[in-house]
Short mmCIF file of C-alpha atoms and ligand atoms in Angstrom, two decimals:
data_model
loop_
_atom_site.label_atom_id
_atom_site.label_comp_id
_atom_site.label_asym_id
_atom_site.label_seq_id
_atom_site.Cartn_x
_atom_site.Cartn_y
_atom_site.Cartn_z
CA UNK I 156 74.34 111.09 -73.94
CA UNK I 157 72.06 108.36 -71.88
CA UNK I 158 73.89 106.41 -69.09
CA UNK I 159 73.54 103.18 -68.23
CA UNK I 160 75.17 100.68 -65.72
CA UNK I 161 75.72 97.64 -66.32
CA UNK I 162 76.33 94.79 -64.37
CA UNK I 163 78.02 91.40 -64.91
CA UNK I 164 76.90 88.62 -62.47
CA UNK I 165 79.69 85.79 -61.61
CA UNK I 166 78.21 83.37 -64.89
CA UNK I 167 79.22 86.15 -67.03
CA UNK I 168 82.78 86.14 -66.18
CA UNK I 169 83.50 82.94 -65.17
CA UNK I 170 86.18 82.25 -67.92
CA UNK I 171 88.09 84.79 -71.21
CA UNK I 172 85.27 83.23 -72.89
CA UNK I 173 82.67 85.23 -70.84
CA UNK I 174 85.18 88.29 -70.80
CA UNK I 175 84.53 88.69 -74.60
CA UNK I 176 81.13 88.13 -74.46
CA UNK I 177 81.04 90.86 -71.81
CA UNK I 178 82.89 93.42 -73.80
CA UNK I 179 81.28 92.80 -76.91
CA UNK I 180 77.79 94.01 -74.98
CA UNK I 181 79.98 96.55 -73.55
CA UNK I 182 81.42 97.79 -76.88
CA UNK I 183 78.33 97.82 -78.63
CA UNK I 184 76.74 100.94 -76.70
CA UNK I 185 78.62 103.86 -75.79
CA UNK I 186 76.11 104.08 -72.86
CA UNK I 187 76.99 101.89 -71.14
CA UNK I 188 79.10 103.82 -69.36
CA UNK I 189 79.48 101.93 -65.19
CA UNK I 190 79.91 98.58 -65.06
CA UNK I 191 79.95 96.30 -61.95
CA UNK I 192 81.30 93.02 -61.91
CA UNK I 193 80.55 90.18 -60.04
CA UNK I 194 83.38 87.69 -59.37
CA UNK I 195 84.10 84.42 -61.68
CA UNK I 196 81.63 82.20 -60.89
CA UNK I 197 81.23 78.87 -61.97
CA UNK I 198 82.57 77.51 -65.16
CA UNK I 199 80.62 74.38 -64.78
CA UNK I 200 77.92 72.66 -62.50
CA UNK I 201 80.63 71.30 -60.65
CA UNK I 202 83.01 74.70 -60.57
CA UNK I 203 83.17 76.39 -57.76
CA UNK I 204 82.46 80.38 -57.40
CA UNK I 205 85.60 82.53 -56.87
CA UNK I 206 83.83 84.16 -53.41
CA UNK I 207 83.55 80.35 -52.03
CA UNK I 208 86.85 79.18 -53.00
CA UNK I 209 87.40 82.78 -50.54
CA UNK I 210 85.57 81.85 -47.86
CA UNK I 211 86.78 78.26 -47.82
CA UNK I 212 90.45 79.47 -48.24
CA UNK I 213 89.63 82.23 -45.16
CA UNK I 214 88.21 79.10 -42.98
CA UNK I 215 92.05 77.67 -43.61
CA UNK I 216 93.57 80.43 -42.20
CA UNK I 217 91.31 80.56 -39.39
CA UNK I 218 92.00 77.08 -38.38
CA UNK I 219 95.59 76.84 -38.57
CA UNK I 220 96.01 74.41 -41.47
CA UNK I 221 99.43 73.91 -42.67
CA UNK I 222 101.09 77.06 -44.96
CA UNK I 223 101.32 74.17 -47.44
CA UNK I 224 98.16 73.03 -47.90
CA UNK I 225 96.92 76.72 -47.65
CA UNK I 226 99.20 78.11 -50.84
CA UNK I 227 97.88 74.73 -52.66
CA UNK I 228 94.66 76.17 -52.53
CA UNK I 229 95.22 79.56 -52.96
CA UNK I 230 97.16 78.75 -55.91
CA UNK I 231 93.51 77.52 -57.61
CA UNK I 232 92.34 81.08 -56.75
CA UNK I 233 95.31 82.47 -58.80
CA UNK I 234 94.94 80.76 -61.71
CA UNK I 235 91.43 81.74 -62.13
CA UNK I 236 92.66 85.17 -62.75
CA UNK I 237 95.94 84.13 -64.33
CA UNK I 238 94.26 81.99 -66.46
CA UNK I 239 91.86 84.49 -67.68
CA UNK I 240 94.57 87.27 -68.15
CA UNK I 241 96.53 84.60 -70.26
CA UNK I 242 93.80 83.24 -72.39
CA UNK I 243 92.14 87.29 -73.36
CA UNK I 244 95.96 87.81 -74.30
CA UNK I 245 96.27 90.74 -71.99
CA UNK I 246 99.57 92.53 -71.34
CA UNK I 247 99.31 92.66 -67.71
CA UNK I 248 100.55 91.20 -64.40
CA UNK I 249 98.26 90.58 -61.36
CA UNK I 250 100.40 88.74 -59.30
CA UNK I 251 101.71 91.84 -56.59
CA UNK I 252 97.27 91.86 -55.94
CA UNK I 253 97.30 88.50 -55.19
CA UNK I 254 100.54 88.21 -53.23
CA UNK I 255 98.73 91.30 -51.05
CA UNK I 256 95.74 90.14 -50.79
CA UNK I 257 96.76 86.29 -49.90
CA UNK I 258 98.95 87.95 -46.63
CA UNK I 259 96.17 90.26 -45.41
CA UNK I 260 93.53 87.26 -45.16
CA UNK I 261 96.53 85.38 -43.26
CA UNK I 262 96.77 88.76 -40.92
CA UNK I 263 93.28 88.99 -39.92
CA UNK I 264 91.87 91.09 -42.12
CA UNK I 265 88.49 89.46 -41.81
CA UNK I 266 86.00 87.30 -44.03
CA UNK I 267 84.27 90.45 -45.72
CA UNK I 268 87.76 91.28 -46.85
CA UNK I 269 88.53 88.11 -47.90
CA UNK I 270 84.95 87.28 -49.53
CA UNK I 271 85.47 90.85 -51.48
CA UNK I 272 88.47 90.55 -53.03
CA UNK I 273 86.67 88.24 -55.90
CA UNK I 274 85.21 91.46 -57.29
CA UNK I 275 88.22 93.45 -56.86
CA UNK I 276 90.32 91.34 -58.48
CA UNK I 277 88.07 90.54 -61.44
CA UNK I 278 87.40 94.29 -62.02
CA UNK I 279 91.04 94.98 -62.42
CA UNK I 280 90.80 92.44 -64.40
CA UNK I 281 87.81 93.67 -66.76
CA UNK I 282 88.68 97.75 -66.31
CA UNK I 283 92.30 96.58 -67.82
CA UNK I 284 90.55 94.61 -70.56
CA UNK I 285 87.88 97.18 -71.58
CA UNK I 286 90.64 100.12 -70.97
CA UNK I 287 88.16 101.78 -68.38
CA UNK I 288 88.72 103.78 -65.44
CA UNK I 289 88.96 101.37 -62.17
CA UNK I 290 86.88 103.02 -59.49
CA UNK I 291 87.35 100.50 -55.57
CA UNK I 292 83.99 100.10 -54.44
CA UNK I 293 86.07 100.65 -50.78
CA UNK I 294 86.41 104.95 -51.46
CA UNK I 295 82.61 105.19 -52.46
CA UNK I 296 80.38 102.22 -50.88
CA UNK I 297 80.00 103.24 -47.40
CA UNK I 298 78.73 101.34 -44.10
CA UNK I 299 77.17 102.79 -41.01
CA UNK I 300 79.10 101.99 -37.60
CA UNK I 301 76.08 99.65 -36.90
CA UNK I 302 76.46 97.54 -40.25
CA UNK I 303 73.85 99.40 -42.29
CA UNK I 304 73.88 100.82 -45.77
CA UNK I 305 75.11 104.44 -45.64
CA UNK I 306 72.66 105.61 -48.80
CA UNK I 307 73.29 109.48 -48.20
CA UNK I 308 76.92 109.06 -47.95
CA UNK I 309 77.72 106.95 -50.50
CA UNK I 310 75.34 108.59 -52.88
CA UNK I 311 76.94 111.75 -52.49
CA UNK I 312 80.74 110.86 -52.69
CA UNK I 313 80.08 108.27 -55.28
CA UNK I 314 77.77 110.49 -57.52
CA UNK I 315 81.32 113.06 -57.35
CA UNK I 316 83.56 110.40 -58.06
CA UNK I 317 81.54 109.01 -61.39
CA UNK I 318 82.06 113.02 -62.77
CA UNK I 319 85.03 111.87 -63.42
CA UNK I 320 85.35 109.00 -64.91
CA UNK I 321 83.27 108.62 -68.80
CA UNK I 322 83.90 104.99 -68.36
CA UNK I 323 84.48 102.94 -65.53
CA UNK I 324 84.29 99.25 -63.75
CA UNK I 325 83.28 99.76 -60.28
CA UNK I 326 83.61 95.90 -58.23
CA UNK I 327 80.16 94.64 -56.88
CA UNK I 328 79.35 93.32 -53.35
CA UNK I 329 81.18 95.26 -51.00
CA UNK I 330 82.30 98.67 -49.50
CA UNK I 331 83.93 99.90 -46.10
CA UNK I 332 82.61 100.49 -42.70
CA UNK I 333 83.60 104.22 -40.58
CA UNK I 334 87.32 102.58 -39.58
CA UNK I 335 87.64 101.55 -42.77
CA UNK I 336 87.76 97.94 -43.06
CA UNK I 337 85.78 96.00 -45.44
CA UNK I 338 82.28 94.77 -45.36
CA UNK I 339 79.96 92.80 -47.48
CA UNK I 340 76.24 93.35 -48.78
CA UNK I 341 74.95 89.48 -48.22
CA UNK I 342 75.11 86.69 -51.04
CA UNK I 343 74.61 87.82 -54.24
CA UNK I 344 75.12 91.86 -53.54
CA UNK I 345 76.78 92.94 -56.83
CA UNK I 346 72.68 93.40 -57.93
CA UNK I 347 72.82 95.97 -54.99
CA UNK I 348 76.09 97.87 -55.97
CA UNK I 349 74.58 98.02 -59.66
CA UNK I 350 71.52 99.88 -58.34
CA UNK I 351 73.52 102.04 -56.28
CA UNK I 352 75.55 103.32 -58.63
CA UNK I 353 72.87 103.56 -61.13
CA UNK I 354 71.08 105.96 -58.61
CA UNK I 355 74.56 107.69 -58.69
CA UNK I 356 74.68 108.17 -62.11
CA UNK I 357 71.42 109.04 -62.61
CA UNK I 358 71.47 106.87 -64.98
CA UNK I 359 68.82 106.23 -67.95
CA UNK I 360 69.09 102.60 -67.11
CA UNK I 361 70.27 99.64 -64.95
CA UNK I 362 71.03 96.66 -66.88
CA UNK I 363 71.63 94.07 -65.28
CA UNK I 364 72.95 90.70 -66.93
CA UNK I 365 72.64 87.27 -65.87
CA UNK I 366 72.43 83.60 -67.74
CA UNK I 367 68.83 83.86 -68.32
CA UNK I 368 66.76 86.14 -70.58
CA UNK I 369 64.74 87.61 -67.55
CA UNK I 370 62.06 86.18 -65.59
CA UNK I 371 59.90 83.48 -66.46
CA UNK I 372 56.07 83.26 -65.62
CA UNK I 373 56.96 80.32 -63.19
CA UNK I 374 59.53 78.17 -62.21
CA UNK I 375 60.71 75.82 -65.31
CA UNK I 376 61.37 72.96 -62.83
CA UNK I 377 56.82 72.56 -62.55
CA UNK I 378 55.99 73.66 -65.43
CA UNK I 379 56.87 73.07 -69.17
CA UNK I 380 58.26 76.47 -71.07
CA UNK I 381 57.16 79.39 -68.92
CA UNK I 382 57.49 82.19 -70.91
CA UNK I 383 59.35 85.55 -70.17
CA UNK I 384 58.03 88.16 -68.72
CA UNK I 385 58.46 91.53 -70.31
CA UNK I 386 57.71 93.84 -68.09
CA UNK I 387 56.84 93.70 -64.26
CA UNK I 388 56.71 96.15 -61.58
CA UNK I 389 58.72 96.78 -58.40
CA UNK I 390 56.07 95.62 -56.83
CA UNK I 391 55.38 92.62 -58.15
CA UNK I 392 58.68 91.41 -58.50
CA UNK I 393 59.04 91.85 -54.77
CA UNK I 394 55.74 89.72 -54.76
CA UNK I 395 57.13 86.84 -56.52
CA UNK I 396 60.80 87.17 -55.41
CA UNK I 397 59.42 86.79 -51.89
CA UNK I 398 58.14 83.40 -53.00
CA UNK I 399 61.39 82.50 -54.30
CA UNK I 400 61.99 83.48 -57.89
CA UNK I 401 64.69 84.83 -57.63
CA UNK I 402 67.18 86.14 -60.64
CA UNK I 403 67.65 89.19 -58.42
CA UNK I 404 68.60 90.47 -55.07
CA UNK I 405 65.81 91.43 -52.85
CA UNK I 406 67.26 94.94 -51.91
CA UNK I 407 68.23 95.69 -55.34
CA UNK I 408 65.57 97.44 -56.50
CA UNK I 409 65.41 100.06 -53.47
CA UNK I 410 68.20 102.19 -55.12
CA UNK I 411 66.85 102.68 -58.42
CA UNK I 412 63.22 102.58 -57.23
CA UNK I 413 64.35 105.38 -55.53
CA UNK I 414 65.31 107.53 -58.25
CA UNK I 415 62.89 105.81 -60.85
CA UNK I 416 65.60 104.03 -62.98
CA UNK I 417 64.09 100.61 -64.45
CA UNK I 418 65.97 97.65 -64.46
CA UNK I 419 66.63 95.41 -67.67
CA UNK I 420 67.49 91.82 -66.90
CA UNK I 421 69.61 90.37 -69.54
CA UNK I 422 71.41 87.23 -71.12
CA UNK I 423 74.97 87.84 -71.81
CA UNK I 424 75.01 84.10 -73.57
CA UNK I 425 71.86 85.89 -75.70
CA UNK I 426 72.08 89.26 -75.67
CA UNK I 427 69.52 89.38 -78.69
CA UNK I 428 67.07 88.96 -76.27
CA UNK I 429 65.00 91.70 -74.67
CA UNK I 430 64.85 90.09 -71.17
CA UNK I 431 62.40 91.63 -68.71
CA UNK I 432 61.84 95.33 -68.14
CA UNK I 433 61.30 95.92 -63.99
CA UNK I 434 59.51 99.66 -63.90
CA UNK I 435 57.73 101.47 -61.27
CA UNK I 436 54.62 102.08 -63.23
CA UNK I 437 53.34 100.08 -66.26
CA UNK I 438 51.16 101.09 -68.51
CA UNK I 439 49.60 98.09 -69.59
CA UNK I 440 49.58 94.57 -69.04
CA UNK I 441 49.14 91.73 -71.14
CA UNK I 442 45.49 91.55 -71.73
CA UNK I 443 45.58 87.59 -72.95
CA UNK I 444 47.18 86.80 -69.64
CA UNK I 445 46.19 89.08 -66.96
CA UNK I 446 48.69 87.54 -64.67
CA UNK I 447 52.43 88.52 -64.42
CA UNK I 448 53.73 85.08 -62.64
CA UNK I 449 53.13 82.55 -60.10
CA UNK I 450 55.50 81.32 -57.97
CA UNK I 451 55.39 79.82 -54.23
CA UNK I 452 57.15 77.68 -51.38
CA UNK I 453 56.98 74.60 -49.27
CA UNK I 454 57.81 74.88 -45.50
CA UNK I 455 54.91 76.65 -43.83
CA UNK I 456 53.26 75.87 -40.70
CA UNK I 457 49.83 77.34 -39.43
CA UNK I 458 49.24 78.22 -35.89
CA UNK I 459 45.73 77.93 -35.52
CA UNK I 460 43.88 79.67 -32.22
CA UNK I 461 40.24 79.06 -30.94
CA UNK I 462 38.85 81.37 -28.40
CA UNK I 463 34.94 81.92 -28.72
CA UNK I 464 33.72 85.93 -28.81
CA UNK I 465 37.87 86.11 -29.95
CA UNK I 466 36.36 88.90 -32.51
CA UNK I 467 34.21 90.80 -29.27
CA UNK I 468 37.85 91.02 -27.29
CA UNK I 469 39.95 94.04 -27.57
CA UNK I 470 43.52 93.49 -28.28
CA UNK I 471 43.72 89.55 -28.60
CA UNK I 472 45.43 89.98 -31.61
CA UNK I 473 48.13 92.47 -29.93
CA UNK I 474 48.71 90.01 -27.21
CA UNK I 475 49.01 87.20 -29.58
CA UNK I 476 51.35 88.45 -31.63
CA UNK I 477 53.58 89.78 -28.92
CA UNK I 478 54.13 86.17 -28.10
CA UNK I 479 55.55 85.99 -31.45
CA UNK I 480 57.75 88.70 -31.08
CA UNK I 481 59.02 87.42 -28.00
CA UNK I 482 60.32 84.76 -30.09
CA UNK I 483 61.54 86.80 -32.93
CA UNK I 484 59.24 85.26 -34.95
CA UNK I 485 57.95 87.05 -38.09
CA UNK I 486 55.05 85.80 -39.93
CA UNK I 487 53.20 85.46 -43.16
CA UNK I 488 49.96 86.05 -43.12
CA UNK I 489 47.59 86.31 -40.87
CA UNK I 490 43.69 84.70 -42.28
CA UNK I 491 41.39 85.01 -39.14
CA UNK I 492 37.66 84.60 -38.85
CA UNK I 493 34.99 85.52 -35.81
CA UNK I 494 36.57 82.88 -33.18
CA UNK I 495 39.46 81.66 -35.22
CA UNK I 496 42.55 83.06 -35.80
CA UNK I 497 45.44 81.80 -38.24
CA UNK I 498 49.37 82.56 -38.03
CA UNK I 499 50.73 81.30 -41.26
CA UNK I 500 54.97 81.16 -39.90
CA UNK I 501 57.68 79.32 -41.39
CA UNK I 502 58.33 75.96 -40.15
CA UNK I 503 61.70 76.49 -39.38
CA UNK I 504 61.42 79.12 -37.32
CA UNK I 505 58.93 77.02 -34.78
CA UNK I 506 61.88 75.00 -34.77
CA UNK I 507 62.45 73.59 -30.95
CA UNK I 508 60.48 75.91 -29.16
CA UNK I 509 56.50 74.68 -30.48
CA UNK I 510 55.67 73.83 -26.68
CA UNK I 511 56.94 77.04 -25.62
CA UNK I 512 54.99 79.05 -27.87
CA UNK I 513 51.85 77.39 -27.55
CA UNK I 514 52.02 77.89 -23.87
CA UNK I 515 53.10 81.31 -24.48
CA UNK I 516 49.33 81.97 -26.36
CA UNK I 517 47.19 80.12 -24.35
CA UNK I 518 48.75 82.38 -21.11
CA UNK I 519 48.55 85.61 -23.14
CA UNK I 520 45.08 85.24 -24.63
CA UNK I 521 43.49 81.89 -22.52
CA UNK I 522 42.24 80.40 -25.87
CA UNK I 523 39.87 77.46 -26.33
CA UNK I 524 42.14 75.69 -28.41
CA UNK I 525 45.54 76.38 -29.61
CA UNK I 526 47.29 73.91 -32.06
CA UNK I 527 50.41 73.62 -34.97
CA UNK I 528 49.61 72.10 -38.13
CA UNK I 529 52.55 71.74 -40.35
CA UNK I 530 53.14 71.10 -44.36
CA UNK I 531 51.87 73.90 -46.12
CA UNK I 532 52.78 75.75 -49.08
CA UNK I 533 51.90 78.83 -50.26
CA UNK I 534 51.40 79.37 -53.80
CA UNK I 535 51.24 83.37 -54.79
CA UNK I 536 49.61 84.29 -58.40
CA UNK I 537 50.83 87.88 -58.92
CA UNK I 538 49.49 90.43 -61.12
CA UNK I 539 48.75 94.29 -61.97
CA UNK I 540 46.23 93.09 -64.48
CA UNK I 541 44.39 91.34 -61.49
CA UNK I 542 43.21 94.99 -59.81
CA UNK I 543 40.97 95.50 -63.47
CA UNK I 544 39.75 91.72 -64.29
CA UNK I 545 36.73 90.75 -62.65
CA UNK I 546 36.37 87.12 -61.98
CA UNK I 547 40.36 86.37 -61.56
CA UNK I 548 40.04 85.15 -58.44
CA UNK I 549 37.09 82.56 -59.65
CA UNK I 550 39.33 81.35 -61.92
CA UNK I 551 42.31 80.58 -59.54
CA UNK I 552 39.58 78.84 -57.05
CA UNK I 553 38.32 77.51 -59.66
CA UNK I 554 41.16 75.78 -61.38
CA UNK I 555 42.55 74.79 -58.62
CA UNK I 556 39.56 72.88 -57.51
CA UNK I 557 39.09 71.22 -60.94
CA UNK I 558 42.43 70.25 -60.36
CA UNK I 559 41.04 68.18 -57.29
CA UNK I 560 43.37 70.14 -54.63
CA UNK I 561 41.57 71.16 -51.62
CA UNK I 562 42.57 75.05 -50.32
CA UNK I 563 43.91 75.69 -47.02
CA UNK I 564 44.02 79.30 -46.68
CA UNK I 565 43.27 82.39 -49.17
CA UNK I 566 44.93 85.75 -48.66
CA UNK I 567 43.86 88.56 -51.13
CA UNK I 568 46.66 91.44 -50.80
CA UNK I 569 45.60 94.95 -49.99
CA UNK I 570 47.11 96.37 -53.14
CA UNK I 571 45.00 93.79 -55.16
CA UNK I 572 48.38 92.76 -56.86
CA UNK I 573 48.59 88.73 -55.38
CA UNK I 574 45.93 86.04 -54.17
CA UNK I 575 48.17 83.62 -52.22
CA UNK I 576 46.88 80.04 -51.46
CA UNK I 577 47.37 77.77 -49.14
CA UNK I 578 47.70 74.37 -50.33
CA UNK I 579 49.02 70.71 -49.00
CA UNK I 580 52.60 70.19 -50.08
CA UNK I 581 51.92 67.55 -51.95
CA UNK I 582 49.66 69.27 -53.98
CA UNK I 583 52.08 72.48 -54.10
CA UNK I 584 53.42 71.61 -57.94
CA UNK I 585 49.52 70.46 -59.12
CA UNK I 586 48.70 73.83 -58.05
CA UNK I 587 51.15 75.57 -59.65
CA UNK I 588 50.44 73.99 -62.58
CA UNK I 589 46.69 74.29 -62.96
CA UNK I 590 46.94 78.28 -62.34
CA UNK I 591 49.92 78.49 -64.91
CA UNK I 592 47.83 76.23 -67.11
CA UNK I 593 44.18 78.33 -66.76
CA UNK I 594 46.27 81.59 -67.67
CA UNK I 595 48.84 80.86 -70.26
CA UNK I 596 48.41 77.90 -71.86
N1 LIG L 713 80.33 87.15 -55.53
C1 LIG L 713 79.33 87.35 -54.53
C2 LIG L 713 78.54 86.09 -54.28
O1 LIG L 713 78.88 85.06 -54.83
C3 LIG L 713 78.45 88.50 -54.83
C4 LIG L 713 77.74 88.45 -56.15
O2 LIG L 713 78.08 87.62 -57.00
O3 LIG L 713 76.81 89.22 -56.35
O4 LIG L 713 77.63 86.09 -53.52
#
């Protein structure tokens, strides 16, 4: 029988309307076998998510508030449950788990604990309403002492544990660390724990379900009715979620890449669609488009360095980017010509210390000329098809240019996957839009 894991992000199960939505999918495929919940999210723009109503109820505690006030507020958290227990009609009472879980956060069990109990609550929740096996992410997620991902271990036990279970809801976002206690992947880790345990399960596939029907060629917000894209490679996926389309946690993918297990991003609120495949290889690419996606970001800043016979001088661009690692300063991309040399950084991490750092070079490396010029954006057009068309780039240069925006900086990727430009700012969305426009419209 094929496997698959499926997992539920907070939309999905924000209310007993979601929860039947969610089982229906479930129900329809015997495959799908793991599932991994997020908690409730939002229920509205306004709403707020289960794991922030955690957090802010964890900040009481911390600060002494009254008891009062504290219960008031905890008392929202319980009726998100309650009310979704009452409204699927379920025979079953949740309020011990809250009772226990309200009195460790106000003895110190810590903010991961606190944050994590959103998922372990909802997947009692879910494995009572779907009559699956409830597996805590706590026995089978596993931390190193120094806060990293245990892959080995938790592969191992977990891999034992899923043997035997046919069915089972596993919670998303969290595990434990050596003494036990709780810890948390970062925002949005349930994507992680579904990749995990896919890798677990071996399974066939890792779908993963959201409130949109995969990713779209660009950001909606620039430009009018991106389309989906079907399928797109680890690779470039990391390309454009790096630039900030993001549907899915950045370490997600290492889990399944791992073991070769594509991803399927789905809509639970249209599960008719096909959503976008992410695979390590693809076969093809769309021919009439040659581009998988653009996507970009404002906030960049550009380091510029003159030094004449900079090219002739062995290990100038060593010393200069020790001076960045002094800082803990990680950068971009790094365009440089016979005397010139660019460090494309993120603005905010120049933040308070420009002087410093341009004193820093011009000690290291005596330059000519060493100066910060702020307000770029990078604009990434990503592609597999890009390696086999000739002329791609022309076309980006040249539609930009028609478009009347001048280009800043051009970085062509080893892997031939991504040009990334350099534009103004202001001309960040223009640009966007005339590359989007040259290859899909
Ligand atoms: N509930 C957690 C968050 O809001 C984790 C997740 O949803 O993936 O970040």
């Amino acid at each position: 029988m094929l496997t698959k894991v499926v997992k539920f992000g907070g939309s999905s199960l924000a209310d007993a309307k979601h929860f039947k939505q969610v089982a229906d999918i479930i129900h329809a495929d015997p495959a799908r076998r793991y599932v991994v919940p997020s908690a409730p999210g939002k229920r509205s723009k306004d709403d707020t998510k289960v794991t922030d109503m955690l957090y802010r109820c964890y900040e009481m505690i911390r600060n002494h508030e009254s008891a009062d006030i504290i219960d008031a507020y905890y008392d929202n958290i319980r009726e998100r449950y309650n009310g979704i227990i009452r409204e699927l009609g379920l025979d079953f009472d949740i309020s011990g788990e809250l009772d226990y879980v309200k009195n460790a956060m106000t003895h110190a069990s810590g903010r991961d604990y606190a944050a994590s109990r959103g998922e372990y609550l909802n997947s009692l929740v879910l494995a009572k309403y779907l009559g699956f096996s409830f597996i805590d992410a706590e026995n089978v997620i596993f931390f190193r002492e120094n806060g990293t991902f245990d892959e080995e271990r938790t592969n191992a036990v977990l891999a034992e544990e899923l043997k035997k279970h046919e069915y089972a809801v596993i919670p998303g976002f969290y595990g434990s660390m050596p003494n036990g206690t709780i810890k948390t992947f970062s925002r949005g880790g349930s994507d992680i724990t579904g990749s995990i345990v896919a890798r677990a399960a071996n399974a066939d596939l890792y779908e993963n379900w959201t409130d949109v029907s995969g990713f779209l060629m660009a950001d909606p917000r620039i430009v009018d009715n991106p389309p989906p894209i079907e399928t797109i490679t680890y690779r470039e996926l990391r390309e454009l979620s790096y630039m900030g389309a993001t549907v899915l946690h950045d370490e997600a993918i290492f889990p399944v890449r791992y073991a070769n297990i594509p991803i399927n991003i789905r809509n639970t609120n249209a599960p008719e669609d096909a959503g976008t495949m992410i695979v390590s290889k693809a076969t093809g690419y769309d021919a009439r488009r040659i581009i998988t996606g653009v996507a970009g970001k404002k906030g960049f800043s550009v380091i510029h360095i003159e030094k004449d016979m900079m090219n002739a001088e062995v290990g100038f661009g060593r010393r200069v980017l020790d001076v960045l690692e002094d800082h803990d300063i990680s950068f971009e991309h790094l365009p440089s010509g016979i005397d010139t040399m660019s460090i494309v950084v993120s603005t905010q991490e120049l933040e308070g210390r420009r002087e410093r750092i341009i004193n820093a070079i011009n000690r290291q490396v005596r330059a000519d000329h060493v100066e910060i010029m702020d307000g770029l954006s990078l604009v990434a057009v990503v592609g597999r098809g890009m390696v086999k068309a000739r002329g791609t780039a022309a076309r980006v240069f040249n539609a930009v240019s028609a478009a009347g925006i001048n280009i800043r900086m051009i970085d062509q990727g080893s892997s031939e996957l991504n040009i990334i430009l350099g534009v103004d700012e202001d001309s960040y969305e223009p640009a966007l839009r005339a590359i989007f426009n040259e290859f899909v419209k």
